[in-house]
């Protein structure tokens, strides 16, 4: 599969009153054309920072270190502001967890979809624009688009608002969609419908999707491959079946054990975990050794010697652990 996007050693720090804190530490990965990848990890692992880095949407106090993100032969991290704004919302679009925060309360949803088209096609005629708005709303599963387009965001349900956000993200036929926890704020039934919508969009538009979530179970429905993050680094990557059947990293295994349905099947695993004890250690960049050390059931003193590298234990399935669960 040809690579659509190639991130090399992406490094991002945040500056705050107590100094600088590395949120992404030399993160490298690639996305194949038409592939769906789940970026999974606990809160604070750096998922949103990575998603926002791709479009250079990080807040003011973020500093890019070394690294590059190649897209279409160009480095997104070093291109000028004008060029990156041409990529945003056109080639690459992004959907966030909270549609109310992303939508403007003062404008109808139809107007906001139309504006996204106009931003990249300023000269577009009214009739064509109207048709595009209706058809993308229908494709996003918004029934009764003709009248719905005149509604304001607060008049819609959470699920419908997220469909509007997806319509906005898809209306310019992007190549890559980054979806950052798109279903977290929704109830389980609506969550499944949104994942289904993304699945259809993937097939229909041969879209490449980067789905950011802390929920392996939700992501499994959509993705081909997983990237598992912990404490600002990638700790494991692999095809979804391999990750589920044979995780190498103790952290990935712990994440899997936290999925209740999986636990019911895994009768040979008597230790039920509802969550992984402990939390991602703040300022993990200031310590020696493996970042997962204090929470790991498989740790040995050698784990503190150095932060391990990602090692390809089987083809396309690297893990960052000196005691992989092979
Ligand atoms: N604007 C900011 N200023 C300072 N530190 C930040 C900022 N945003 C994020 N961080 C820090 O960077 C690290 C990674 O945060 P990030 O939001 O990328 O994690 P995440 O995996 O998306 O978490 P969540 O699942 O909660 O969304 C965390 O330690 C976080 O506290
Ligand atoms: Mg996040």
Short mmCIF file of C-alpha atoms and ligand atoms in Angstrom, two decimals:
data_model
loop_
_atom_site.label_atom_id
_atom_site.label_comp_id
_atom_site.label_asym_id
_atom_site.label_seq_id
_atom_site.Cartn_x
_atom_site.Cartn_y
_atom_site.Cartn_z
CA UNK A 1 0.00 0.00 0.00
CA UNK A 2 1.38 3.40 -0.98
CA UNK A 3 1.88 5.76 1.90
CA UNK A 4 -0.34 8.79 2.04
CA UNK A 5 1.26 10.36 5.05
CA UNK A 6 4.57 9.71 6.68
CA UNK A 7 5.41 11.11 10.10
CA UNK A 8 9.06 10.96 11.14
CA UNK A 9 10.30 11.73 14.66
CA UNK A 10 7.52 14.19 15.39
CA UNK A 11 8.38 15.95 18.63
CA UNK A 12 6.15 18.45 20.40
CA UNK A 13 6.59 20.18 23.76
CA UNK A 14 4.25 22.42 25.69
CA UNK A 15 5.59 25.40 27.54
CA UNK A 16 3.99 26.23 30.85
CA UNK A 17 4.85 28.15 34.00
CA UNK A 18 6.76 25.13 35.35
CA UNK A 19 8.87 24.67 32.25
CA UNK A 20 8.69 22.60 29.10
CA UNK A 21 7.00 19.22 28.88
CA UNK A 22 7.42 16.82 25.97
CA UNK A 23 4.02 15.58 24.80
CA UNK A 24 5.27 13.77 21.70
CA UNK A 25 8.70 12.20 21.72
CA UNK A 26 10.01 11.27 18.27
CA UNK A 27 6.79 9.73 17.01
CA UNK A 28 7.05 7.99 13.63
CA UNK A 29 4.29 6.26 11.70
CA UNK A 30 2.73 6.16 8.28
CA UNK A 31 -0.78 5.98 6.93
CA UNK A 32 -1.44 3.96 3.78
CA UNK A 33 -3.83 5.32 1.17
CA UNK A 34 -7.37 4.19 1.96
CA UNK A 35 -6.35 2.71 5.28
CA UNK A 36 -8.15 3.27 8.60
CA UNK A 37 -5.94 3.48 11.62
CA UNK A 38 -6.97 3.65 15.25
CA UNK A 39 -4.79 5.84 17.46
CA UNK A 40 -5.46 4.52 20.93
CA UNK A 41 -4.20 5.38 24.40
CA UNK A 42 -5.27 6.73 27.74
CA UNK A 43 -5.95 10.33 28.54
CA UNK A 44 -2.76 12.37 28.35
CA UNK A 45 -0.88 9.97 26.08
CA UNK A 46 -0.60 12.57 23.30
CA UNK A 47 -3.30 11.50 20.82
CA UNK A 48 -4.89 14.91 20.31
CA UNK A 49 -1.48 16.56 20.16
CA UNK A 50 -0.55 14.18 17.35
CA UNK A 51 -3.83 14.73 15.48
CA UNK A 52 -3.53 18.51 15.74
CA UNK A 53 0.16 18.42 14.75
CA UNK A 54 -0.72 17.01 11.36
CA UNK A 55 -2.74 20.13 10.53
CA UNK A 56 -0.56 22.47 12.58
CA UNK A 57 -3.48 23.39 14.79
CA UNK A 58 -1.63 23.18 18.09
CA UNK A 59 -2.13 25.97 20.64
CA UNK A 60 0.30 28.88 21.00
CA UNK A 61 2.30 27.33 23.84
CA UNK A 62 3.19 24.25 21.78
CA UNK A 63 6.65 24.01 20.25
CA UNK A 64 7.57 21.65 17.45
CA UNK A 65 10.96 20.04 17.84
CA UNK A 66 12.65 17.93 15.22
CA UNK A 67 10.62 15.82 12.83
CA UNK A 68 8.55 15.99 9.69
CA UNK A 69 5.16 14.93 8.39
CA UNK A 70 5.31 14.22 4.69
CA UNK A 71 2.08 14.46 2.75
CA UNK A 72 2.05 14.37 -1.03
CA UNK A 73 5.81 14.82 -1.03
CA UNK A 74 5.68 17.97 1.11
CA UNK A 75 6.46 18.48 4.78
CA UNK A 76 3.34 19.77 6.54
CA UNK A 77 5.42 20.94 9.48
CA UNK A 78 7.63 23.27 7.47
CA UNK A 79 5.29 24.55 4.76
CA UNK A 80 4.18 28.19 4.94
CA UNK A 81 0.89 29.23 6.52
CA UNK A 82 -0.80 29.82 3.16
CA UNK A 83 0.02 26.33 1.91
CA UNK A 84 -1.08 24.58 5.09
CA UNK A 85 -4.39 26.47 5.05
CA UNK A 86 -5.02 25.08 1.57
CA UNK A 87 -4.58 21.56 2.96
CA UNK A 88 -6.82 22.14 6.01
CA UNK A 89 -10.45 21.29 5.41
CA UNK A 90 -9.66 20.30 1.84
CA UNK A 91 -7.17 17.42 1.59
CA UNK A 92 -7.17 16.77 5.31
CA UNK A 93 -10.07 17.49 7.63
CA UNK A 94 -10.69 16.94 11.29
CA UNK A 95 -13.70 16.14 13.48
CA UNK A 96 -13.64 16.74 17.23
CA UNK A 97 -15.42 15.22 20.20
CA UNK A 98 -17.67 18.17 20.93
CA UNK A 99 -19.59 19.40 17.89
CA UNK A 100 -21.20 22.26 19.84
CA UNK A 101 -17.77 23.75 20.48
CA UNK A 102 -16.85 23.48 16.79
CA UNK A 103 -20.10 24.76 15.28
CA UNK A 104 -20.98 28.45 15.32
CA UNK A 105 -24.23 28.96 17.27
CA UNK A 106 -25.13 32.04 15.21
CA UNK A 107 -25.36 30.37 11.82
CA UNK A 108 -27.55 27.62 10.40
CA UNK A 109 -25.89 24.28 9.81
CA UNK A 110 -26.52 24.52 6.06
CA UNK A 111 -24.73 27.87 5.97
CA UNK A 112 -21.75 26.44 7.85
CA UNK A 113 -21.44 23.51 5.44
CA UNK A 114 -21.69 25.92 2.50
CA UNK A 115 -18.98 28.15 3.97
CA UNK A 116 -16.58 25.21 4.12
CA UNK A 117 -17.08 24.66 0.39
CA UNK A 118 -16.75 28.38 -0.38
CA UNK A 119 -13.50 28.63 1.58
CA UNK A 120 -11.84 26.44 -1.04
CA UNK A 121 -14.01 27.37 -4.05
CA UNK A 122 -14.77 31.08 -3.67
CA UNK A 123 -16.41 31.42 -7.08
CA UNK A 124 -18.90 28.57 -6.78
CA UNK A 125 -22.47 29.28 -8.01
CA UNK A 126 -25.42 29.32 -5.63
CA UNK A 127 -27.32 26.46 -7.28
CA UNK A 128 -24.33 24.12 -7.32
CA UNK A 129 -23.53 25.00 -3.72
CA UNK A 130 -27.12 24.24 -2.67
CA UNK A 131 -26.98 20.83 -4.31
CA UNK A 132 -23.64 20.01 -2.67
CA UNK A 133 -24.96 20.94 0.79
CA UNK A 134 -28.08 18.78 0.44
CA UNK A 135 -26.24 15.78 -0.96
CA UNK A 136 -23.50 15.78 1.70
CA UNK A 137 -26.11 16.13 4.44
CA UNK A 138 -27.97 13.13 3.03
CA UNK A 139 -24.72 11.18 2.75
CA UNK A 140 -24.06 11.96 6.41
CA UNK A 141 -27.41 10.41 7.30
CA UNK A 142 -29.24 13.67 7.99
CA UNK A 143 -32.78 12.90 6.81
CA UNK A 144 -34.90 15.85 5.69
CA UNK A 145 -31.87 17.88 4.70
CA UNK A 146 -34.02 20.40 2.79
CA UNK A 147 -35.50 21.76 6.00
CA UNK A 148 -32.74 20.68 8.38
CA UNK A 149 -30.20 22.91 6.64
CA UNK A 150 -32.06 25.96 8.00
CA UNK A 151 -31.75 24.86 11.62
CA UNK A 152 -29.25 26.19 14.15
CA UNK A 153 -26.83 23.84 15.97
CA UNK A 154 -28.68 24.05 19.32
CA UNK A 155 -31.86 22.82 17.64
CA UNK A 156 -30.28 19.47 16.78
CA UNK A 157 -29.50 16.42 18.92
CA UNK A 158 -25.89 15.56 19.80
CA UNK A 159 -25.83 12.73 17.26
CA UNK A 160 -27.19 14.97 14.51
CA UNK A 161 -24.68 17.69 15.33
CA UNK A 162 -21.87 15.17 15.00
CA UNK A 163 -23.31 14.15 11.61
CA UNK A 164 -23.20 17.83 10.61
CA UNK A 165 -19.54 17.96 11.67
CA UNK A 166 -18.84 14.88 9.57
CA UNK A 167 -20.70 16.46 6.63
CA UNK A 168 -18.49 19.55 7.01
CA UNK A 169 -15.40 17.37 7.18
CA UNK A 170 -16.34 15.40 4.07
CA UNK A 171 -17.85 18.10 1.87
CA UNK A 172 -14.60 18.99 0.11
CA UNK A 173 -13.77 15.35 -0.63
CA UNK A 174 -10.77 15.08 1.65
CA UNK A 175 -8.15 12.40 1.27
CA UNK A 176 -7.60 12.04 5.01
CA UNK A 177 -10.08 12.41 7.85
CA UNK A 178 -8.80 12.77 11.38
CA UNK A 179 -11.56 11.99 13.87
CA UNK A 180 -10.65 12.84 17.47
CA UNK A 181 -12.98 10.96 19.85
CA UNK A 182 -15.93 11.59 17.53
CA UNK A 183 -18.30 9.39 19.53
CA UNK A 184 -17.18 9.87 23.12
CA UNK A 185 -19.91 12.39 23.97
CA UNK A 186 -22.67 10.25 22.44
CA UNK A 187 -24.67 7.38 23.86
CA UNK A 188 -23.86 3.84 22.77
CA UNK A 189 -26.51 3.46 20.02
CA UNK A 190 -25.63 6.77 18.40
CA UNK A 191 -21.94 5.93 18.82
CA UNK A 192 -22.44 2.79 16.70
CA UNK A 193 -24.31 4.79 14.04
CA UNK A 194 -21.49 7.33 13.76
CA UNK A 195 -18.87 4.58 13.43
CA UNK A 196 -21.07 3.02 10.77
CA UNK A 197 -21.24 6.33 8.94
CA UNK A 198 -17.44 6.62 8.98
CA UNK A 199 -17.19 3.06 7.71
CA UNK A 200 -19.44 3.89 4.76
CA UNK A 201 -17.54 7.12 4.06
CA UNK A 202 -14.34 5.12 4.01
CA UNK A 203 -15.69 2.77 1.34
CA UNK A 204 -17.57 5.37 -0.68
CA UNK A 205 -14.81 7.97 -0.92
CA UNK A 206 -11.80 5.64 -0.42
CA UNK A 207 -11.05 7.86 2.52
CA UNK A 208 -8.03 7.37 4.76
CA UNK A 209 -9.11 7.67 8.40
CA UNK A 210 -7.14 8.32 11.57
CA UNK A 211 -9.55 7.54 14.39
CA UNK A 212 -8.38 8.84 17.75
CA UNK A 213 -9.97 7.11 20.73
CA UNK A 214 -9.25 5.68 24.14
CA UNK A 215 -11.61 2.81 23.33
CA UNK A 216 -10.08 -0.17 21.50
CA UNK A 217 -13.49 -1.84 21.24
CA UNK A 218 -15.11 1.07 19.40
CA UNK A 219 -12.14 1.45 17.07
CA UNK A 220 -12.07 -2.27 16.21
CA UNK A 221 -15.29 -1.88 14.22
CA UNK A 222 -13.73 0.62 11.85
CA UNK A 223 -9.99 0.27 11.65
CA UNK A 224 -7.55 -1.94 9.79
CA UNK A 225 -4.63 -1.22 12.04
CA UNK A 226 -3.88 0.17 15.49
CA UNK A 227 -1.26 2.56 16.80
CA UNK A 228 -1.05 2.35 20.59
CA UNK A 229 0.34 5.37 22.42
CA UNK A 230 1.57 5.71 25.95
CA UNK A 231 3.24 8.71 27.57
CA UNK A 232 4.05 10.54 24.35
CA UNK A 233 5.45 7.60 22.42
CA UNK A 234 4.10 4.80 20.24
CA UNK A 235 4.39 1.58 22.24
CA UNK A 236 2.92 -0.82 19.67
CA UNK A 237 1.52 -0.92 16.16
CA UNK A 238 -0.09 -3.69 14.20
CA UNK A 239 -3.01 -5.08 12.24
CA UNK A 240 -6.19 -5.04 14.32
CA UNK A 241 -6.49 -8.84 14.51
CA UNK A 242 -2.89 -9.19 15.65
CA UNK A 243 -3.27 -6.51 18.26
CA UNK A 244 -6.36 -8.21 19.66
CA UNK A 245 -5.11 -11.78 19.45
CA UNK A 246 -1.46 -11.27 20.25
CA UNK A 247 -0.55 -7.96 21.84
CA UNK A 248 3.19 -7.72 22.52
CA UNK A 249 3.23 -4.77 24.88
CA UNK A 250 1.94 -5.23 28.44
CA UNK A 251 0.14 -1.90 28.13
CA UNK A 252 -1.80 -3.04 25.05
CA UNK A 253 -2.68 -6.25 26.84
CA UNK A 254 -3.92 -4.27 29.83
CA UNK A 255 -6.04 -2.10 27.53
CA UNK A 256 -7.59 -5.21 26.01
CA UNK A 257 -8.29 -6.70 29.41
CA UNK A 258 -10.22 -3.55 30.22
CA UNK A 259 -12.79 -4.28 27.49
CA UNK A 260 -15.63 -6.08 29.30
CA UNK A 261 -16.94 -8.11 26.32
CA UNK A 262 -13.46 -9.41 25.59
CA UNK A 263 -13.04 -10.44 29.19
CA UNK A 264 -16.17 -12.56 28.97
CA UNK A 265 -14.66 -14.49 26.07
CA UNK A 266 -11.21 -14.73 27.58
CA UNK A 267 -12.04 -17.37 30.17
CA UNK A 268 -8.40 -18.32 30.43
CA UNK A 269 -7.74 -14.86 31.84
CA UNK A 270 -9.15 -14.99 35.33
CA UNK A 271 -7.97 -11.54 36.41
CA UNK A 272 -10.73 -9.13 35.54
CA UNK A 273 -9.58 -5.58 35.19
CA UNK A 274 -12.07 -2.79 34.83
CA UNK A 275 -9.31 -0.29 34.37
CA UNK A 276 -5.54 -0.24 34.49
CA UNK A 277 -4.45 0.80 37.98
CA UNK A 278 -2.53 4.05 38.15
CA UNK A 279 -2.29 6.75 35.53
CA UNK A 280 0.12 8.01 32.90
CA UNK A 281 2.92 9.56 34.95
CA UNK A 282 3.05 13.32 34.44
CA UNK A 283 6.35 14.65 33.09
CA UNK A 284 7.20 11.15 31.87
CA UNK A 285 9.93 12.74 29.82
CA UNK A 286 11.92 13.44 32.97
CA UNK A 287 12.43 9.78 33.95
CA UNK A 288 14.76 7.03 32.86
CA UNK A 289 13.62 3.68 31.60
CA UNK A 290 10.31 2.41 30.31
CA UNK A 291 7.44 4.85 30.71
CA UNK A 292 5.00 2.11 31.68
CA UNK A 293 7.32 0.71 34.36
CA UNK A 294 5.39 1.59 37.51
CA UNK A 295 2.13 0.09 36.20
CA UNK A 296 3.54 -2.97 34.44
CA UNK A 297 2.90 -6.51 35.71
CA UNK A 298 5.88 -7.85 33.77
CA UNK A 299 8.54 -5.35 34.86
CA UNK A 300 12.09 -6.30 35.79
CA UNK A 301 14.96 -4.11 37.04
CA UNK A 302 16.41 -3.96 33.48
CA UNK A 303 13.34 -2.02 32.39
CA UNK A 304 14.74 0.98 34.23
CA UNK A 305 18.07 0.91 32.39
CA UNK A 306 16.80 2.71 29.33
CA UNK A 307 13.68 3.68 27.43
CA UNK A 308 13.35 0.82 24.93
CA UNK A 309 13.16 1.41 21.16
CA UNK A 310 10.31 0.22 18.97
CA UNK A 311 11.40 -3.24 17.84
CA UNK A 312 9.73 -5.13 15.01
CA UNK A 313 9.04 -8.48 16.66
CA UNK A 314 7.04 -9.65 13.65
CA UNK A 315 6.50 -7.99 10.24
CA UNK A 316 4.47 -4.78 10.58
CA UNK A 317 4.06 -5.34 14.30
CA UNK A 318 6.61 -3.44 16.39
CA UNK A 319 6.50 -2.96 20.15
CA UNK A 320 8.49 -0.86 22.57
CA UNK A 321 9.25 -3.40 25.29
CA UNK A 322 12.23 -5.54 26.25
CA UNK A 323 9.92 -8.31 27.52
CA UNK A 324 7.36 -8.59 24.71
CA UNK A 325 4.55 -11.10 25.30
CA UNK A 326 5.62 -13.24 22.34
N1 LIG B 1 -2.42 23.32 25.72
C1 LIG B 1 -1.65 22.58 26.49
N2 LIG B 1 -0.74 23.13 27.35
C2 LIG B 1 0.06 22.37 28.12
N3 LIG B 1 0.05 21.03 28.13
C3 LIG B 1 -0.83 20.42 27.32
C4 LIG B 1 -1.72 21.15 26.46
N4 LIG B 1 -2.47 20.25 25.78
C5 LIG B 1 -2.06 19.04 26.17
N5 LIG B 1 -1.08 19.12 27.09
C6 LIG B 1 -0.36 17.99 27.74
O1 LIG B 1 0.17 17.17 26.73
C7 LIG B 1 -0.01 15.80 27.02
C8 LIG B 1 -0.79 15.11 25.93
O2 LIG B 1 -2.09 15.67 25.87
P1 LIG B 1 -3.16 15.27 24.75
O3 LIG B 1 -4.31 16.18 24.92
O4 LIG B 1 -2.49 15.23 23.44
O5 LIG B 1 -3.54 13.79 25.21
P2 LIG B 1 -4.73 12.85 24.72
O6 LIG B 1 -4.14 11.51 24.51
O7 LIG B 1 -5.45 13.48 23.58
O8 LIG B 1 -5.68 12.81 26.00
P3 LIG B 1 -7.29 12.72 26.09
O9 LIG B 1 -7.64 11.26 25.91
O10 LIG B 1 -7.59 13.20 27.47
O11 LIG B 1 -7.88 13.58 25.04
C9 LIG B 1 -0.68 15.76 28.39
O12 LIG B 1 0.31 15.59 29.36
C10 LIG B 1 -1.33 17.11 28.49
O13 LIG B 1 -1.43 17.52 29.83
MG1 LIG B 2 -7.42 14.07 23.28
#
